[in-house]
Short mmCIF file of C-alpha atoms in Angstrom, two decimals:
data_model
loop_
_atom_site.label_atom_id
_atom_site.label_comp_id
_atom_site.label_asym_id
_atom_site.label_seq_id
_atom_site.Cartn_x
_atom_site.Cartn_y
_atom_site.Cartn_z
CA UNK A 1 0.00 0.00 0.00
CA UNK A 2 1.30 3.23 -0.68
CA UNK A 3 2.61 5.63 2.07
CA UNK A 4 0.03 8.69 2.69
CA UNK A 5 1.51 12.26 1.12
CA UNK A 6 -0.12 14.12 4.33
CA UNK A 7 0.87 17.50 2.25
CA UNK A 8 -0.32 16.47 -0.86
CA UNK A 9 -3.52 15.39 0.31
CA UNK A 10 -3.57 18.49 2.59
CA UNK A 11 -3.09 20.65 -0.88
CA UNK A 12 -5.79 18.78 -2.55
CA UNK A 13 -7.84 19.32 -0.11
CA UNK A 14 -7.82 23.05 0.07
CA UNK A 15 -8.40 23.17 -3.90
CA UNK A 16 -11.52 20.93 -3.05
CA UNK A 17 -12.84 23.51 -1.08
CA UNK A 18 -11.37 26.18 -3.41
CA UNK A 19 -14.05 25.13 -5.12
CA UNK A 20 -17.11 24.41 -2.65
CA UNK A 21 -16.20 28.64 -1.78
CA UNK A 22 -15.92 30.21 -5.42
CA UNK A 23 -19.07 28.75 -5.26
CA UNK A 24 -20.64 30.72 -2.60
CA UNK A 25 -18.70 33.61 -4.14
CA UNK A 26 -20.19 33.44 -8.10
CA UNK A 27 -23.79 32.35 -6.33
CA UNK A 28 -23.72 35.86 -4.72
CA UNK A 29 -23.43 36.96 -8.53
CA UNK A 30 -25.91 35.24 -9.83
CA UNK A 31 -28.47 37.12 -7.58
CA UNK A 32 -28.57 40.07 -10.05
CA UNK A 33 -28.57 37.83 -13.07
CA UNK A 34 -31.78 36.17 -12.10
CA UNK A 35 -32.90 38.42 -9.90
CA UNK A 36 -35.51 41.22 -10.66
CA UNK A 37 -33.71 43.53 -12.97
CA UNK A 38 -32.28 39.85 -14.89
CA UNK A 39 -34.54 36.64 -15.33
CA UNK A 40 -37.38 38.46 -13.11
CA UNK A 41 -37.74 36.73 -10.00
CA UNK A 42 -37.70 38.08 -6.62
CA UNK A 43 -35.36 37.95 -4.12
CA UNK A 44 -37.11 36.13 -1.95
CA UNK A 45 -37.73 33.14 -5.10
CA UNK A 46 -33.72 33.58 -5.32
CA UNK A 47 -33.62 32.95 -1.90
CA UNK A 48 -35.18 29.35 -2.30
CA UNK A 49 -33.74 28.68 -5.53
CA UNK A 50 -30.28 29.01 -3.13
CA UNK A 51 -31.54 26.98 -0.34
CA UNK A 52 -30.11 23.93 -1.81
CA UNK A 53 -26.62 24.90 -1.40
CA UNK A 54 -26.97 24.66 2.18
CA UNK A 55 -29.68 21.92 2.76
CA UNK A 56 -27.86 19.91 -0.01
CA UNK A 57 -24.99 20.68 1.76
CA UNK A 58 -26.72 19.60 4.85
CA UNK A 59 -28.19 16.20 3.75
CA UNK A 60 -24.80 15.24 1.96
CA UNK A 61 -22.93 16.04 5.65
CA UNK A 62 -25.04 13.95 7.26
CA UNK A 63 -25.21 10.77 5.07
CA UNK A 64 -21.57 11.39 4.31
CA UNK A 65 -20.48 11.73 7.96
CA UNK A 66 -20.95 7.95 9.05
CA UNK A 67 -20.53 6.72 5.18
CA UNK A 68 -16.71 8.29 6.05
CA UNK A 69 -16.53 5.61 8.46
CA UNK A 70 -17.23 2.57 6.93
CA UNK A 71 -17.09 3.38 2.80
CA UNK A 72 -13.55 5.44 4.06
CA UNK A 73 -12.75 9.09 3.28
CA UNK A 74 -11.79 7.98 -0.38
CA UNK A 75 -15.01 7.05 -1.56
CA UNK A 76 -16.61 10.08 -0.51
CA UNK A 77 -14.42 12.45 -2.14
CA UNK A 78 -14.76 11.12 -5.19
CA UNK A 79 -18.22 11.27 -4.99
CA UNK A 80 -17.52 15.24 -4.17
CA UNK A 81 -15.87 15.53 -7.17
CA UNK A 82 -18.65 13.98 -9.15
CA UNK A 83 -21.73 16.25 -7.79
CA UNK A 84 -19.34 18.97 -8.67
CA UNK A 85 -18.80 18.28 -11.91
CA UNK A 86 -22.64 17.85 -12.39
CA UNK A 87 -23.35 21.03 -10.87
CA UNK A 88 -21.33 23.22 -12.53
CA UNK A 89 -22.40 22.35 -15.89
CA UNK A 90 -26.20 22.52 -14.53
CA UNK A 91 -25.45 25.57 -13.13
CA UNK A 92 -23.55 26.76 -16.56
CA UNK A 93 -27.09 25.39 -18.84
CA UNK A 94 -29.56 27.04 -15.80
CA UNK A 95 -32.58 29.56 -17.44
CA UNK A 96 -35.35 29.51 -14.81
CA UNK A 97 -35.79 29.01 -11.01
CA UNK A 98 -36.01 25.60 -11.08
CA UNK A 99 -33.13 24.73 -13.13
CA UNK A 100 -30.90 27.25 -10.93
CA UNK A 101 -32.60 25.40 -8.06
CA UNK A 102 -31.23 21.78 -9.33
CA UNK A 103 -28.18 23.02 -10.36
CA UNK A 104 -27.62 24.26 -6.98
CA UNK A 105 -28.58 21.25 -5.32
CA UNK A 106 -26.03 19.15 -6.23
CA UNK A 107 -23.19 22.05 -5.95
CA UNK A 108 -24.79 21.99 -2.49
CA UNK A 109 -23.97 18.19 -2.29
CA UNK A 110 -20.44 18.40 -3.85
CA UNK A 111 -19.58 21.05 -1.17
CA UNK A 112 -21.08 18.88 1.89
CA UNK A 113 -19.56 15.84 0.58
CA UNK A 114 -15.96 17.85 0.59
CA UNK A 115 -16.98 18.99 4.32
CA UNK A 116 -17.80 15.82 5.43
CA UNK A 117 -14.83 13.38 4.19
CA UNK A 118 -11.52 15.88 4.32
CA UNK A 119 -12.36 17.69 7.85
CA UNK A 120 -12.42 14.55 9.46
CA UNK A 121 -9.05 13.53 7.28
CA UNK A 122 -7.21 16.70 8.48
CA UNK A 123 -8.38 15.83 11.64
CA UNK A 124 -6.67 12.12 11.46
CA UNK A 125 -3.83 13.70 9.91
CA UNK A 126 -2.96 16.28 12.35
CA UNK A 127 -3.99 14.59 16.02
CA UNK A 128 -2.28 17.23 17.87
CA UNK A 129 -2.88 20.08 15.81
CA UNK A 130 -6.40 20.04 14.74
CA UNK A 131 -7.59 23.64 15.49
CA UNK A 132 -5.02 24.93 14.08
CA UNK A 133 -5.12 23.06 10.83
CA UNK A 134 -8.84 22.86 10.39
CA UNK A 135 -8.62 26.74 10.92
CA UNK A 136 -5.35 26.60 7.67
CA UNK A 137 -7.49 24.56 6.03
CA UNK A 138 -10.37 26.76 5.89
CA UNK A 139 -8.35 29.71 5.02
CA UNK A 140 -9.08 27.98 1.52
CA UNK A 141 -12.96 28.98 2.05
CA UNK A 142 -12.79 32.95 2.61
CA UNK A 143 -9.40 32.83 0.05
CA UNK A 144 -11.70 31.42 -2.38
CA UNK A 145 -14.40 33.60 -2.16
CA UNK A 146 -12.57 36.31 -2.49
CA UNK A 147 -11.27 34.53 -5.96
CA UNK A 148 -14.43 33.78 -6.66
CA UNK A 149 -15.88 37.41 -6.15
CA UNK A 150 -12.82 38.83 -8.00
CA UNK A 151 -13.21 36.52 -10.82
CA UNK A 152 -17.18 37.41 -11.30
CA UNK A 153 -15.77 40.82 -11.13
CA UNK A 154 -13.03 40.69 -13.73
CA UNK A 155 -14.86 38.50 -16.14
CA UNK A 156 -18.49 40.49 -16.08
CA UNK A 157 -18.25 43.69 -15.07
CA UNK A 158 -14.70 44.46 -16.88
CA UNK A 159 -13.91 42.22 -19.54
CA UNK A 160 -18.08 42.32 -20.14
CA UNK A 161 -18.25 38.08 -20.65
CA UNK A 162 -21.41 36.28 -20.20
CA UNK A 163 -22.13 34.96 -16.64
CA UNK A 164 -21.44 31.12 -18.33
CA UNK A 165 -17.94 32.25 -18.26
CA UNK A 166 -17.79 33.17 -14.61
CA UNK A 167 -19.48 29.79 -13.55
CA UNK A 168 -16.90 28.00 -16.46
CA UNK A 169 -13.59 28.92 -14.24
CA UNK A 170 -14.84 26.72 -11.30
CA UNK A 171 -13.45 23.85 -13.83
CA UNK A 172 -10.04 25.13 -13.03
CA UNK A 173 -9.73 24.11 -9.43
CA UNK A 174 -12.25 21.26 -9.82
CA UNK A 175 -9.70 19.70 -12.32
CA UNK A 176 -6.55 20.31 -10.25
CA UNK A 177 -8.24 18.96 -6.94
CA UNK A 178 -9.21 15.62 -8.99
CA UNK A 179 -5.34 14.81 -9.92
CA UNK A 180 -3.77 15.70 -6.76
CA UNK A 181 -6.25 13.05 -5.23
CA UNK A 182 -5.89 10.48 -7.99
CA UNK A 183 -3.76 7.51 -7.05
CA UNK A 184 -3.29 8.30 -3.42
CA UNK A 185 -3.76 6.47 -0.32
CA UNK A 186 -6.07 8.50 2.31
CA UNK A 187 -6.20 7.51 6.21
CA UNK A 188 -8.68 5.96 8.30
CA UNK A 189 -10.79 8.06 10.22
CA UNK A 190 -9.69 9.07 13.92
CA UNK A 191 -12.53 7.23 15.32
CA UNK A 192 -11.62 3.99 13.53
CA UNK A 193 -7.89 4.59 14.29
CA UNK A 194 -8.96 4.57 18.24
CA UNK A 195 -11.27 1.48 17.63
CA UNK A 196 -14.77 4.01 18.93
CA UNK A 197 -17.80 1.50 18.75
CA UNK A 198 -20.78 2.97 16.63
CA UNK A 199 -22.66 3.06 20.55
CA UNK A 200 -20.22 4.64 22.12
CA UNK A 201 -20.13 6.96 19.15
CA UNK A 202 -23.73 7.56 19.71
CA UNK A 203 -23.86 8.09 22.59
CA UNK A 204 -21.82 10.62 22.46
CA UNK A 205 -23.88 12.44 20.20
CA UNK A 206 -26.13 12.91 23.33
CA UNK A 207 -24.20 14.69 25.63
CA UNK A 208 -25.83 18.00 26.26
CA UNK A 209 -21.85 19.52 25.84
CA UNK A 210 -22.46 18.53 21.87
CA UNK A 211 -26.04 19.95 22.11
CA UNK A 212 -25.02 22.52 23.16
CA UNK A 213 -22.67 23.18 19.94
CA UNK A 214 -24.69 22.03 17.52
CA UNK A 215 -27.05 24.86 18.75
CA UNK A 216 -24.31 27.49 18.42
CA UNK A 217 -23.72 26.05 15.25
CA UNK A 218 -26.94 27.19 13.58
CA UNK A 219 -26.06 30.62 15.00
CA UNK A 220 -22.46 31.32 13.54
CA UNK A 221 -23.22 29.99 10.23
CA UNK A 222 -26.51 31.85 9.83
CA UNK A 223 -24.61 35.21 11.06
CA UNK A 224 -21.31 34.49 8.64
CA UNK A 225 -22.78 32.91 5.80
CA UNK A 226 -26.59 34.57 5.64
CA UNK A 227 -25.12 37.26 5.72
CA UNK A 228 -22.27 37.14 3.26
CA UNK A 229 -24.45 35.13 0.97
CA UNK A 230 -26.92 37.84 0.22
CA UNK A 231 -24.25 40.95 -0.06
CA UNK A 232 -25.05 41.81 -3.49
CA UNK A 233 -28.72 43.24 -2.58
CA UNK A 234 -27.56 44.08 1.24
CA UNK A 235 -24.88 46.41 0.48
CA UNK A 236 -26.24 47.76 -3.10
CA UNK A 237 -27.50 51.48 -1.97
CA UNK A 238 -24.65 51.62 0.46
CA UNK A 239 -21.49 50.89 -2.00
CA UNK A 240 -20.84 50.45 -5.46
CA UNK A 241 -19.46 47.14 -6.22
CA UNK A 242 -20.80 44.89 -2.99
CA UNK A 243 -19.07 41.58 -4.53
CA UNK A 244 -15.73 43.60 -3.86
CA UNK A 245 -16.64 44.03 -0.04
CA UNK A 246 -17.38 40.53 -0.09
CA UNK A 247 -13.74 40.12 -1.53
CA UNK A 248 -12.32 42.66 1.14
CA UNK A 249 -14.13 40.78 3.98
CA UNK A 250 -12.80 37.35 2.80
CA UNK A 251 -9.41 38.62 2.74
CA UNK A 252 -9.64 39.64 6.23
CA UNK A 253 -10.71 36.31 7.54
CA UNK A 254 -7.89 34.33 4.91
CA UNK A 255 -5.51 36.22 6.72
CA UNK A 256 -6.72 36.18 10.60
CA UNK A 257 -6.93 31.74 9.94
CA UNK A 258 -3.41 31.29 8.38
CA UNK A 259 -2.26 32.64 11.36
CA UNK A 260 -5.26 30.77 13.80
CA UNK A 261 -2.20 29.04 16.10
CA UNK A 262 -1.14 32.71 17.66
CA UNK A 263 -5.27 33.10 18.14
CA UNK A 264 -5.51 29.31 19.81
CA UNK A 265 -2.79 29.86 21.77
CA UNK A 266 -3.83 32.90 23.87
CA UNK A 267 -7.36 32.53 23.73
CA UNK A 268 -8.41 28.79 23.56
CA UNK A 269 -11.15 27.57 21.40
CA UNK A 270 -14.06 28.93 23.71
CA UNK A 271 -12.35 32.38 24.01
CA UNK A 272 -11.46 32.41 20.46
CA UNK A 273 -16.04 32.28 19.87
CA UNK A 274 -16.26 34.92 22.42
CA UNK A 275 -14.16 37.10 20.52
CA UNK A 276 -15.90 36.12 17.12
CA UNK A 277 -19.59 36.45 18.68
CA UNK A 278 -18.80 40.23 20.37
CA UNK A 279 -16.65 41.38 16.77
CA UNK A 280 -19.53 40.41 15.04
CA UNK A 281 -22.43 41.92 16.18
CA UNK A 282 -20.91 45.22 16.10
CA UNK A 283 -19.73 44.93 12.85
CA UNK A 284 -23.41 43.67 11.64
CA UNK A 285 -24.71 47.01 13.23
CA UNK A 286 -22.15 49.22 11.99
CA UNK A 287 -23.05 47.87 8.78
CA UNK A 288 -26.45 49.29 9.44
CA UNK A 289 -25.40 52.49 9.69
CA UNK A 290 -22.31 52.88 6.85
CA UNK A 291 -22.34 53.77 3.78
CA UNK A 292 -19.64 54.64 0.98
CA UNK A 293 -15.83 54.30 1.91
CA UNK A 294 -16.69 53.42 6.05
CA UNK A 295 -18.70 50.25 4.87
CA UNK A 296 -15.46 48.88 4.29
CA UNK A 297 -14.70 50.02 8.00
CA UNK A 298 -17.50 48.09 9.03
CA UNK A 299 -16.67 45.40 7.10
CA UNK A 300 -13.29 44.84 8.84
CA UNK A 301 -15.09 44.58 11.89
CA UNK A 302 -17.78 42.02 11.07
CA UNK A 303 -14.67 40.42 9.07
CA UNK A 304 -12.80 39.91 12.30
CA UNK A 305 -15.75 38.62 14.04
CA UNK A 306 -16.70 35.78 11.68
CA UNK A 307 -12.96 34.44 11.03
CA UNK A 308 -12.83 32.05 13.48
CA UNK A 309 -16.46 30.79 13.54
CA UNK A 310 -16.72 27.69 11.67
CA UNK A 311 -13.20 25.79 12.01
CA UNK A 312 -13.58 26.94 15.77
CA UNK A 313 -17.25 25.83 16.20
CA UNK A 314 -15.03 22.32 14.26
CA UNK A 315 -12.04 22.23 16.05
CA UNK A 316 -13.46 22.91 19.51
CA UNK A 317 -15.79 19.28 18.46
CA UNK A 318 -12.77 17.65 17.04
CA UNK A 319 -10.54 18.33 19.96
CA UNK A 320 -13.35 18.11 23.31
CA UNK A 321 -15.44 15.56 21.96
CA UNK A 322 -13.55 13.14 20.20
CA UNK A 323 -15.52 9.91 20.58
CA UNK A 324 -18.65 12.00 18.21
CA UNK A 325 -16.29 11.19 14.94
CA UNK A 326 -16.46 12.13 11.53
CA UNK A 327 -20.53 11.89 12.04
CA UNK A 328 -20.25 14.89 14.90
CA UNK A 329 -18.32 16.93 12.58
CA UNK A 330 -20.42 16.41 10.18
CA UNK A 331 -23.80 16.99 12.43
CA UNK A 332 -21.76 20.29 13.17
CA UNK A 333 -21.31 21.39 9.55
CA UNK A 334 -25.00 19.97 8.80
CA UNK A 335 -26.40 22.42 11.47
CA UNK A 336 -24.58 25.60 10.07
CA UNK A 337 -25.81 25.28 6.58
CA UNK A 338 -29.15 23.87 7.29
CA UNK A 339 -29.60 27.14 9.29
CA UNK A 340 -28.33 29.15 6.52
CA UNK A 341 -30.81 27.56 4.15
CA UNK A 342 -33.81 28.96 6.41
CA UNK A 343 -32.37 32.55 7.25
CA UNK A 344 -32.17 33.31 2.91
CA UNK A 345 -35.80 33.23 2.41
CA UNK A 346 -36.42 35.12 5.37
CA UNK A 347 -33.64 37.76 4.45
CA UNK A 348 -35.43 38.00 0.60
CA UNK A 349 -38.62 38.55 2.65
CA UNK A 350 -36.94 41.74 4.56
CA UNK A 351 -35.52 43.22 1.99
CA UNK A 352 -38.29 42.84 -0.39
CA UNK A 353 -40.88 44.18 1.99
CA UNK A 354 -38.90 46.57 4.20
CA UNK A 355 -35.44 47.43 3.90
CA UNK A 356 -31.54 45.89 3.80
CA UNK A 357 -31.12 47.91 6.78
CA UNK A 358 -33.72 45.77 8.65
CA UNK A 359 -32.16 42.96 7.58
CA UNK A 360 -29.18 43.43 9.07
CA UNK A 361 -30.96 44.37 11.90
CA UNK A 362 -32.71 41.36 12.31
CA UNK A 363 -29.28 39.38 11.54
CA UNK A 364 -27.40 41.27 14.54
CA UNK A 365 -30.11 39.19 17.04
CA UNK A 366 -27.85 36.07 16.37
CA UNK A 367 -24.25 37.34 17.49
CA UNK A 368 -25.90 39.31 20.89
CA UNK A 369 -27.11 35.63 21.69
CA UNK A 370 -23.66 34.34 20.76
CA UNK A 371 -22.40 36.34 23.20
CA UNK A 372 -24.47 35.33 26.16
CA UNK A 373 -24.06 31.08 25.21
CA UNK A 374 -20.51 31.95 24.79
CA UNK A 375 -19.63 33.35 28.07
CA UNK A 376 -21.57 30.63 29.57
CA UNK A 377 -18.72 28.08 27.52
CA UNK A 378 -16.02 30.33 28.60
CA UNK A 379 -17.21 29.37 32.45
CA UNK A 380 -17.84 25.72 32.15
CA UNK A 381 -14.64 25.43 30.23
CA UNK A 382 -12.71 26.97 32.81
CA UNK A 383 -14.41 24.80 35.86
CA UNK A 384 -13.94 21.86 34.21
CA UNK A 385 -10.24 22.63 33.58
CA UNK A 386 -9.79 22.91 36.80
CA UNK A 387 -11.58 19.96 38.02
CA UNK A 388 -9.39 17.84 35.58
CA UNK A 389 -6.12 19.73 37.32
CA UNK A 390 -7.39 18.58 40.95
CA UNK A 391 -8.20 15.10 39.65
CA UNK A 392 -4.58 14.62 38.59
#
């Protein structure tokens, strides 16, 4: 058997999701090409025609969480590959609602199935490590929406190509992600390496700590990626080119996770939320209240406060709760999108009815409860830290 390339398959994996994030990127995009002043329909019918990404991505986390297990991380990554493949072109041929809706549904699948075989791989690859690598790894997701937002710049509102184009450069890092990964030999999961029955795995899954998360979960993906995902119509009377904040705030958050270990370090995964729930909220409400050159101010600060989110909400998981497995991580990344897939619609509703500023409004609610569950972690954390140091 051949001898596992840790930083090939590390590479790979950050073209992989390269690709699952140029996605959310060109989606954002989209909105104005099928949205009312393009194909006609509202932004609240974009807003389900989008849902898929995330409940796709949702049902493929959670079938492809215990299928890492037993069919092995292998398997399921080439099955990424495929829904990829078949969305893009979908996506590429899409003319109504309903095709954009298909189309989206298995991008939405391609991206889950990423999420759910190579966290849990990192994971197993880097036992001792595995905030900070989760959090390097998903420097790949902000880094490539902020390719993907430059590219749907460049290619439609300078060089003037059709929006086919812009969907057509996904096949670039979908290609290069399928050869790094051909021929290789991928590890076993962490819970099969430590021989973790499917019961006590289960079981597991109970414990009100994990609950607990999972709740948070919904939270911190609905307040990064709702609002993120919709930036095109929240920020269009307030700057210019929105897709390029989008870019700016990506940047931001590539930069603050290659350099996670400082962050993990001082604050420890519960004070690194803390941080994350208190930066966002008042970046959400400066956004409210910006407009022109000091939207990009507020940017930086809602930037700052979403960078750790997700391969915190991951890591924390991956490191407290081992015995959960690839099937807790991929509960975990379930819960985010599956949350993300119900705030859209409801965002569309706002702002076709009232007013972007209300919808940012309404989307600052999630970080000020953040806060609160947060500083209740922050406590338990601590006691139970030093319970373990009198025990020993």
């Amino acid at each position: 058997m051949n001898e596992i390339n840790t930083k090939r398959l590390f590479i790979a994996s950050c073209m992989a999701l390269l690709v699952t994030a140029m996605t959310f990127a060109i989606r954002a995009r989209l909105e104005t090409v099928f949205g009312p002043e393009g194909v006609g329909l509202t932004l609240e019918q974009i807003g389900y025609a989008f849902t898929p990404a995330f409940w796709g991505f949702t049902l493929a986390m959670i079938i492809g969480g215990p299928l890492v297990d037993s069919l092995g991380i292998k398997k399921i990554t080439w099955i990424a590959f495929i829904a990829h493949a078949i969305g893009i072109i979908w996506t590429i041929l899409a003319k109504d609602m309903t095709s954009l809706f298909l189309a989206t549904l298995f991008v939405g699948i391609g991206n889950g199935m990423v999420e759910a075989a190579l966290n849990p791989m990192i994971a197993s690859m880097y036992p001792k490590q595995k905030t900070k690598m989760l959090n390097r790894f998903h420097v790949w997701f902000p880094g490539g929406i902020v390719i993907g937002s430059l590219v749907g710049w460049l290619v439609m509102d300078v060089m003037g190509l059709g929006w086919q184009v812009m969907v057509a450069v996904l096949f670039i890092p979908l290609v290069i992600y399928g050869i790094m990964f051909l021929g290789q030999a991928f590890p076993l999961t962490e819970r099969v390496q430590l021989g973790v029955s499917n019961s006590k795995m289960i079981s597991s899954l109970g414990k009100p700590l994990f609950i607990f998360m999972v709740v948070c979960m919904f939270l911190t993906a609905a307040s990064e990626l709702g609002t993120t995902q919709r930036i095109e119509s929240l920020l269009k009377e307030s700057v210019a080119v929105p897709l390029l904040v989008l870019a700016f705030i990506n940047g931001i958050m590539a930069m603050g996770r290659a350099f996670a270990g400082q962050v993990v370090h001082r604050l420890k995964p519960a004070g690194m939320l803390l941080f994350s729930a208190i930066f966002t909220f008042i970046g959400l409400w400066l956004l409210t209240i910006t407009s022109g050159g000091m939207t990009f101010a507020a940017a930086a600060v809602f930037a700052v406060g979403v960078t750790f989110f997700w391969p915190t909400m991951l890591g924390f998981v991956a490191e407290y709760l081992p015995q959960t497995g690839a099937l807790g991580l991929s509960i975990m990344g379930g819960a985010g999108m599956l949350s993300v897939s119900v705030v859209l619609p409801i965002m569309g509703n706002l702002m076709d009815n009232a007013s972007a500023g209300e919808a940012l409004r309404t989307m600052s609610i999630l970080p000020a409860i953040l806060i609160v569950l947060f500083v209740g972690l922050n406590i338990y954390m601590k006691k139970q830290e030093k319970k373990t140091l009198e025990e020993a």
